[in-house]
Coordinates of C-alpha atoms in Angstrom, one line a residue:
M7 CA 7.6 22.2 -34.7
F8 CA 9.1 18.8 -33.9
E9 CA 8.2 16.8 -30.8
T10 CA 11.0 14.9 -29.2
Q11 CA 10.2 11.8 -27.2
E12 CA 12.4 11.0 -24.2
E13 CA 14.2 7.7 -24.8
Q14 CA 13.5 5.0 -22.3
E15 CA 16.3 4.1 -20.0
R16 CA 17.7 0.7 -20.9
V17 CA 18.2 -1.5 -17.8
L18 CA 19.6 -4.8 -16.9
L19 CA 18.3 -6.7 -13.8
L20 CA 20.6 -8.5 -11.5
G21 CA 19.8 -10.9 -8.7
V22 CA 21.3 -13.5 -6.4
T23 CA 19.5 -16.5 -5.0
L24 CA 20.8 -18.0 -1.7
P25 CA 20.4 -21.6 -0.6
E26 CA 17.6 -20.8 1.9
Q27 CA 15.6 -19.1 -0.8
E28 CA 13.2 -21.4 -2.7
S29 CA 13.1 -19.3 -5.9
S30 CA 13.8 -15.8 -7.1
E31 CA 11.3 -15.9 -10.0
M32 CA 8.5 -13.9 -8.3
S33 CA 10.9 -11.4 -6.9
M34 CA 12.7 -10.9 -10.3
D35 CA 9.3 -10.6 -12.1
E36 CA 8.3 -8.0 -9.5
L37 CA 11.6 -6.1 -10.1
A38 CA 10.9 -6.0 -13.8
S39 CA 7.5 -4.5 -13.1
L40 CA 9.0 -2.0 -10.7
A41 CA 11.5 -0.9 -13.4
T42 CA 8.8 -0.6 -16.0
T43 CA 6.7 1.5 -13.6
A44 CA 9.7 3.8 -13.1
G45 CA 9.7 4.3 -16.9
A46 CA 12.6 2.0 -17.9
K47 CA 12.9 -0.6 -20.6
V48 CA 14.1 -4.0 -19.3
I49 CA 16.6 -5.5 -21.7
A50 CA 18.0 -8.5 -19.9
S51 CA 17.9 -10.3 -16.5
F52 CA 20.7 -12.2 -14.7
V53 CA 20.3 -14.4 -11.6
Q54 CA 23.2 -16.1 -9.9
K55 CA 23.0 -18.9 -7.3
R56 CA 25.5 -18.4 -4.5
D57 CA 26.0 -19.5 -0.9
C58 CA 26.4 -15.8 0.1
Y59 CA 26.6 -12.4 -1.4
D60 CA 30.1 -11.3 -2.5
S61 CA 31.1 -8.6 0.0
K62 CA 32.9 -6.5 -2.6
S63 CA 30.9 -6.8 -5.8
F64 CA 27.7 -8.7 -4.7
I65 CA 28.1 -11.3 -7.5
G66 CA 31.0 -13.5 -8.5
S67 CA 33.8 -12.3 -10.8
G68 CA 32.7 -14.7 -13.6
K69 CA 29.1 -13.4 -13.6
L70 CA 30.3 -9.8 -13.3
Q71 CA 32.4 -10.2 -16.4
E72 CA 29.3 -11.7 -18.2
V73 CA 27.2 -8.7 -17.0
S74 CA 29.9 -6.2 -18.1
E75 CA 29.9 -7.7 -21.6
M76 CA 26.2 -7.5 -21.8
V77 CA 26.2 -3.9 -20.7
E78 CA 28.5 -2.9 -23.5
R79 CA 26.9 -5.1 -26.1
E80 CA 23.3 -3.9 -25.4
S81 CA 24.1 -0.3 -24.5
I82 CA 22.7 -0.7 -21.0
D83 CA 22.2 2.6 -19.1
T84 CA 21.5 1.2 -15.7
V85 CA 21.9 -2.0 -13.7
V86 CA 19.1 -2.6 -11.1
V87 CA 20.0 -5.1 -8.4
N88 CA 17.3 -7.1 -6.8
N89 CA 18.8 -6.8 -3.3
R90 CA 20.0 -4.1 -1.0
L91 CA 23.6 -3.1 -1.8
T92 CA 26.1 -1.9 0.7
P93 CA 27.7 1.4 -0.3
R94 CA 30.9 -0.5 -1.0
Q95 CA 29.2 -3.0 -3.3
N96 CA 27.4 -0.2 -5.1
S97 CA 30.6 1.8 -5.7
N98 CA 32.6 -1.3 -6.8
L99 CA 29.9 -2.4 -9.3
E100 CA 29.8 1.1 -10.8
Q101 CA 33.6 1.3 -11.2
V102 CA 33.7 -2.1 -13.0
L103 CA 30.6 -1.6 -15.2
G104 CA 31.1 2.1 -15.8
I105 CA 27.4 2.9 -15.6
K106 CA 24.8 3.7 -12.9
V107 CA 23.9 0.9 -10.5
I108 CA 20.9 1.1 -8.2
D109 CA 19.4 -1.4 -5.8
R110 CA 15.8 -2.5 -5.2
M111 CA 15.5 0.0 -2.3
Q112 CA 16.4 3.0 -4.4
L113 CA 14.1 1.9 -7.2
I114 CA 11.1 1.7 -4.9
L115 CA 12.0 5.1 -3.4
D116 CA 12.1 6.5 -6.9
I117 CA 8.6 5.2 -7.7
F118 CA 7.3 6.6 -4.4
A119 CA 8.8 10.0 -5.3
M120 CA 6.8 9.8 -8.6
R121 CA 3.6 8.8 -6.9
A122 CA 3.5 11.1 -3.8
R123 CA 0.9 13.8 -4.1
S124 CA 0.1 15.1 -0.6
H125 CA 2.5 17.3 1.4
E126 CA 2.9 14.5 4.0
G127 CA 3.6 11.9 1.3
K128 CA 6.3 14.0 -0.2
L129 CA 7.9 14.6 3.2
Q130 CA 7.9 10.9 3.9
V131 CA 9.5 10.0 0.6
H132 CA 12.1 12.8 1.1
L133 CA 12.9 11.5 4.6
A134 CA 13.3 7.9 3.4
Q135 CA 15.6 9.0 0.5
L136 CA 17.8 11.1 2.8
K137 CA 18.2 8.2 5.3
Y138 CA 19.1 5.9 2.4
M139 CA 21.5 8.5 1.0
L140 CA 23.3 9.3 4.3
P141 CA 25.7 6.3 4.5
R142 CA 26.5 6.6 0.8
L143 CA 28.0 10.0 1.1
V144 CA 31.4 8.6 1.8
G145 CA 33.7 7.4 -0.9
Q146 CA 34.0 8.2 -4.6
G147 CA 32.2 6.8 -7.6
I148 CA 29.6 7.4 -10.3
M149 CA 26.8 7.3 -7.8
L150 CA 28.0 10.5 -5.9
S151 CA 29.0 12.4 -9.0
R152 CA 26.3 11.6 -11.6
Q153 CA 24.7 14.6 -13.3
A154 CA 22.3 12.6 -15.4
G155 CA 18.6 12.0 -14.6
G156 CA 16.8 8.7 -14.9
I157 CA 15.5 6.2 -12.4
G158 CA 16.9 6.3 -9.0
S159 CA 17.5 10.1 -9.1
R160 CA 14.1 11.6 -8.6
G161 CA 13.0 13.3 -5.4
P162 CA 15.5 15.4 -3.6
G163 CA 17.6 15.5 -6.8
E164 CA 21.2 15.8 -7.7
S165 CA 21.9 18.8 -5.4
Q166 CA 21.1 16.6 -2.4
L167 CA 23.8 14.1 -3.4
E168 CA 26.4 16.9 -3.1
L169 CA 25.4 18.1 0.3
N170 CA 27.6 17.2 3.2
R171 CA 26.6 14.9 6.0
R172 CA 25.8 17.6 8.5
S173 CA 23.4 19.3 6.1
I174 CA 21.5 16.1 5.5
H175 CA 21.3 15.5 9.3
H176 CA 19.8 19.0 9.6
Q177 CA 17.2 18.2 6.8
I178 CA 16.3 14.9 8.5
V179 CA 15.7 16.6 11.8
D180 CA 13.6 19.3 10.1
I181 CA 11.5 16.8 8.1
E182 CA 10.9 14.6 11.2
R183 CA 9.8 17.7 13.1
Q184 CA 7.3 18.5 10.3
L185 CA 6.1 14.9 10.2
R186 CA 5.5 14.9 13.9
Q187 CA 3.3 18.0 13.5
V188 CA 1.4 16.3 10.7
A189 CA 1.1 13.1 12.7
K190 CA -0.3 15.2 15.6
N191 CA -2.9 16.8 13.4
R192 CA -3.7 13.4 11.9
E193 CA -4.1 11.9 15.4
T194 CA -6.5 14.7 16.4
S195 CA -8.6 14.0 13.3
R196 CA -8.4 10.3 14.0
E197 CA -9.6 10.7 17.6
K198 CA -12.6 12.6 16.3
R199 CA -13.3 9.7 14.0
L200 CA -12.8 7.1 16.7
D201 CA -15.3 9.0 18.9
D202 CA -17.6 8.9 15.9
E203 CA -19.9 5.8 15.8
V204 CA -19.5 5.3 12.1
F205 CA -18.3 1.9 11.0
K206 CA -14.8 2.1 9.6
I207 CA -13.5 -0.1 6.7
G208 CA -9.9 -0.3 5.5
L209 CA -8.6 -1.5 2.1
I210 CA -5.3 -3.3 2.2
G211 CA -3.5 -5.6 -0.2
Y212 CA -0.6 -6.2 -2.4
T213 CA 0.3 -3.4 -4.8
N214 CA -1.7 -3.5 -8.1
A215 CA -4.3 -5.9 -6.6
G216 CA -7.1 -3.6 -7.5
K217 CA -7.8 -1.7 -4.3
S218 CA -8.5 1.6 -6.0
T219 CA -10.9 -0.1 -8.4
I220 CA -12.8 -1.6 -5.4
M221 CA -12.9 1.8 -3.8
N222 CA -14.4 3.3 -7.0
V223 CA -17.0 0.5 -7.1
L224 CA -18.1 1.1 -3.5
T225 CA -18.0 4.9 -3.6
D226 CA -19.0 5.7 -7.2
N227 CA -16.0 7.9 -7.2
Q228 CA -12.9 8.3 -9.4
Q229 CA -9.9 7.3 -7.3
Y230 CA -6.9 7.1 -9.6
E231 CA -6.4 3.5 -10.8
A232 CA -3.9 2.0 -13.2
D233 CA -2.3 -1.3 -14.0
V234 CA 1.0 -0.3 -12.5
L235 CA 2.7 -0.8 -9.1
F236 CA 2.0 1.8 -6.4
A237 CA -0.7 3.6 -8.4
T238 CA -2.0 4.9 -5.1
L239 CA 0.4 6.2 -2.5
D240 CA -1.5 8.6 -0.2
A241 CA -4.3 7.4 2.1
T242 CA -7.7 8.4 0.9
T243 CA -10.9 8.2 3.0
K244 CA -14.4 8.4 1.6
Q245 CA -17.9 8.0 3.1
I246 CA -20.2 5.3 1.8
Y247 CA -23.7 4.0 2.4
L248 CA -23.9 0.3 2.5
A249 CA -27.6 -0.3 3.4
E250 CA -30.4 2.2 3.6
H251 CA -29.0 5.0 5.8
F252 CA -26.2 2.9 7.3
Q253 CA -22.9 4.9 7.0
A254 CA -19.3 3.7 6.8
T255 CA -16.0 5.2 5.9
L256 CA -13.7 3.5 3.5
T257 CA -9.9 4.1 3.5
D258 CA -7.5 3.1 0.7
T259 CA -3.8 3.0 1.5
V260 CA -0.5 2.3 -0.2
G261 CA 0.0 -1.3 -1.5
F262 CA 2.2 -3.8 0.2
I263 CA 5.2 -5.4 -1.6
Q264 CA 7.7 -8.1 -1.0
D265 CA 10.8 -7.0 0.9
L266 CA 9.3 -3.6 1.6
P267 CA 12.3 -1.5 2.8
T268 CA 12.3 -0.9 6.5
E269 CA 12.8 2.8 6.0
L270 CA 9.6 3.0 4.0
V271 CA 7.6 1.0 6.6
A272 CA 8.8 3.5 9.2
A273 CA 8.4 6.6 7.0
F274 CA 4.9 5.6 6.0
K275 CA 3.8 4.4 9.4
S276 CA 1.4 7.2 9.9
T277 CA -0.2 6.5 6.5
L278 CA -0.5 2.8 7.1
E279 CA -1.9 3.6 10.6
E280 CA -5.0 5.0 8.9
S281 CA -6.0 1.3 8.7
R282 CA -5.0 0.4 12.2
H283 CA -8.2 1.7 13.8
V284 CA -10.8 0.3 11.4
D285 CA -13.5 -2.1 12.3
L286 CA -13.1 -4.3 9.2
L287 CA -10.2 -4.9 6.7
L288 CA -10.9 -5.7 3.1
H289 CA -7.9 -7.7 1.9
V290 CA -7.9 -7.3 -1.9
I291 CA -6.0 -10.1 -3.7
D292 CA -5.2 -10.4 -7.4
A293 CA -6.6 -13.8 -8.2
S294 CA -5.1 -13.6 -11.8
D295 CA -1.5 -13.4 -10.5
S296 CA 0.2 -16.8 -10.3
N297 CA 2.0 -15.6 -7.2
H298 CA -1.1 -14.5 -5.3
A299 CA -0.6 -17.0 -2.5
E300 CA 2.9 -15.6 -1.8
Q301 CA 1.5 -12.1 -2.0
E302 CA -1.2 -13.0 0.6
K303 CA 1.6 -14.2 2.9
V304 CA 3.5 -10.9 2.5
V305 CA 0.5 -8.9 3.4
C306 CA -0.4 -11.1 6.4
N307 CA 3.2 -10.9 7.7
L308 CA 3.2 -7.1 7.4
L309 CA -0.1 -7.0 9.2
D310 CA 1.4 -9.0 12.0
E311 CA 4.4 -6.6 12.2
L312 CA 2.0 -3.6 12.3
G313 CA -0.2 -5.1 15.1
M314 CA -3.2 -5.4 12.8
S315 CA -3.7 -9.1 12.6
N316 CA -6.5 -9.1 15.1
I317 CA -8.8 -6.8 13.0
P318 CA -11.7 -8.7 11.4
R319 CA -10.8 -9.4 7.7
L320 CA -12.7 -10.2 4.6
A321 CA -10.6 -11.4 1.6
I322 CA -11.7 -10.2 -1.9
Y323 CA -10.3 -12.4 -4.7
N324 CA -10.4 -9.8 -7.5
K325 CA -9.9 -10.2 -11.3
M326 CA -11.6 -13.6 -11.4
D327 CA -12.6 -12.9 -15.0
I328 CA -8.9 -13.4 -16.1
A329 CA -7.9 -15.9 -13.4
D330 CA -6.9 -19.4 -14.7
S331 CA -7.6 -21.1 -11.4
L332 CA -7.8 -20.2 -7.7
N333 CA -6.8 -22.0 -4.5
A334 CA -8.4 -19.7 -2.0
T335 CA -6.7 -19.8 1.4
A336 CA -8.2 -16.8 3.1
F337 CA -11.6 -17.1 4.8
P338 CA -14.1 -15.6 4.8
N339 CA -13.7 -14.5 1.1
I340 CA -15.5 -13.1 -1.9
R341 CA -14.6 -14.0 -5.5
L342 CA -15.4 -11.4 -8.1
S343 CA -14.3 -9.1 -10.9
A344 CA -14.5 -5.5 -9.8
K345 CA -15.0 -4.5 -13.4
A346 CA -18.2 -6.6 -13.7
K347 CA -21.6 -4.8 -13.7
D348 CA -23.0 -6.6 -10.7
S349 CA -19.8 -6.3 -8.6
K350 CA -21.1 -3.3 -6.7
H351 CA -24.3 -5.0 -5.4
V352 CA -22.5 -8.3 -4.7
L353 CA -19.7 -6.6 -2.8
R354 CA -22.0 -4.4 -0.7
R355 CA -24.2 -7.3 0.2
L356 CA -21.4 -9.5 1.3
I357 CA -19.7 -6.7 3.3
V358 CA -23.0 -6.1 5.1
D359 CA -23.3 -9.8 5.9
Q360 CA -19.8 -9.7 7.3
I361 CA -20.7 -6.6 9.4
R362 CA -23.7 -8.5 10.8
E363 CA -21.3 -11.2 12.0
Q364 CA -19.5 -8.5 14.1
F365 CA -22.7 -6.8 15.4
E366 CA -25.2 -8.0 18.0
P367 CA -28.8 -8.6 17.2
F368 CA -31.5 -6.4 18.9
A369 CA -35.3 -6.0 19.0
I370 CA -37.0 -3.0 20.5
K371 CA -40.4 -1.4 20.6
V372 CA -40.7 2.1 19.2
K373 CA -43.5 4.5 20.1
S374 CA -44.9 6.8 17.3
S375 CA -43.7 9.8 19.4
E376 CA -40.1 8.4 19.1
L377 CA -40.0 7.9 15.3
H378 CA -37.8 11.0 14.9
K379 CA -35.0 9.1 16.8
L380 CA -34.8 6.4 14.1
Y381 CA -32.9 8.4 11.6
S382 CA -29.7 8.7 13.8
L383 CA -30.1 5.0 14.8
Q384 CA -30.2 3.9 11.1
K385 CA -26.8 5.5 10.5
V386 CA -25.0 3.1 12.9
A387 CA -27.4 0.0 12.9
L388 CA -28.4 -2.5 10.2
I389 CA -32.2 -2.5 10.3
D390 CA -33.8 -5.8 9.3
S391 CA -37.5 -5.1 9.9
F392 CA -39.8 -2.4 11.2
D393 CA -43.5 -3.0 11.7
M394 CA -45.7 -0.2 12.9
A395 CA -49.0 -1.1 14.5
Q396 CA -51.1 1.8 15.8
D397 CA -48.9 3.8 18.2
V398 CA -46.1 1.1 18.7
G399 CA -43.8 -0.4 16.3
E400 CA -41.4 -3.3 16.5
L401 CA -37.8 -2.7 15.2
S402 CA -35.1 -5.4 14.8
G403 CA -31.6 -5.5 13.4
Y404 CA -28.0 -5.5 14.3
I405 CA -25.8 -3.0 16.1
A406 CA -22.2 -2.7 17.3
P407 CA -21.7 -3.3 21.0
K408 CA -20.2 0.2 21.5
N409 CA -23.4 1.7 20.1
K410 CA -25.9 -0.2 22.1
W411 CA -26.4 2.8 24.4
R412 CA -28.5 4.3 21.5
L413 CA -31.1 1.7 22.1
E414 CA -31.6 2.9 25.6
R415 CA -33.2 6.0 24.2
F416 CA -36.2 3.9 23.3
Y417 CA -36.7 2.3 26.7
G418 CA -38.2 5.3 28.4

């Protein structure tokens, strides 16, 4: 028996830098990582400086000829454009180059289709793909008649490309109905958690910053982690103990990325909203990435758009073991390597310190007959000291303002 290995799709990357853009290096590097994550092999990369995008072919005729020659010479299978193409630009490029052309949006959708595991995640990807596909159902071209697979064609599949506009409208309505029901169920679960007094922590950050690794460190669990973009797509919530009996929940969500397509922000709103109601955000930053400052800005800007900028935040500069240098701009912050042996204790201690900053100090007296009440209090309060003398003890610590009512149980 002979094993056959599927040959990697050979891709060429294409981008345009406009005058108002400082540099396209970070964006093009990210596009190469996206293509690799999707299973392609990057053969070449072209960037053209222009005053504006060409309305017909995205790039100028001279550069298009250069790209065409490279496509033929290097047996390129697909051209990936680092911008959002109009249906007309997409069709014209495919006609000239004679191969498949996809844009950044379609590539990201393709990766999301690979990574979605939950029913809701798959519905969200499907919805975003259909909305992307709808305006492209007009006209002719390779894009609407391709039978081959490869990047940019996962998810709904070839059959979806052949459906008429009305059918896709019906599918969009049906998926949105299903997502509303899922969102309703999620909101019910969320309301129960909001009524709960447990401290809630959310992990956010740029894709591949190490959020899942941090989650594994804090939970002693095996959340999927890999050195690829969008390794985690669906929101995951775990319970953790940070100090003694003090409980908290930790939620890991999809990673942010530069120029995240608006369709995906909307489609994954319910997933991202898992972090909208937390008490503390852990912003994980890849300190080893030379573009980490720009990545921080992308995350902060998206948090502003999502109305989450007012949530207390602790920055975790991760991968310090392989970082050349660091200019930390986010405060307060932690600098560590999640892979280090002592990272778990360091991280837990500093998170507890941050929680103390948000809590209020208290000191109460506890009668011996009330000791049974302490267990439930320890779940929501950080206990600093407890000294028992005869029938009365002195208890001090920190507690969230919303949970101060629990202390009244000891005043009787």
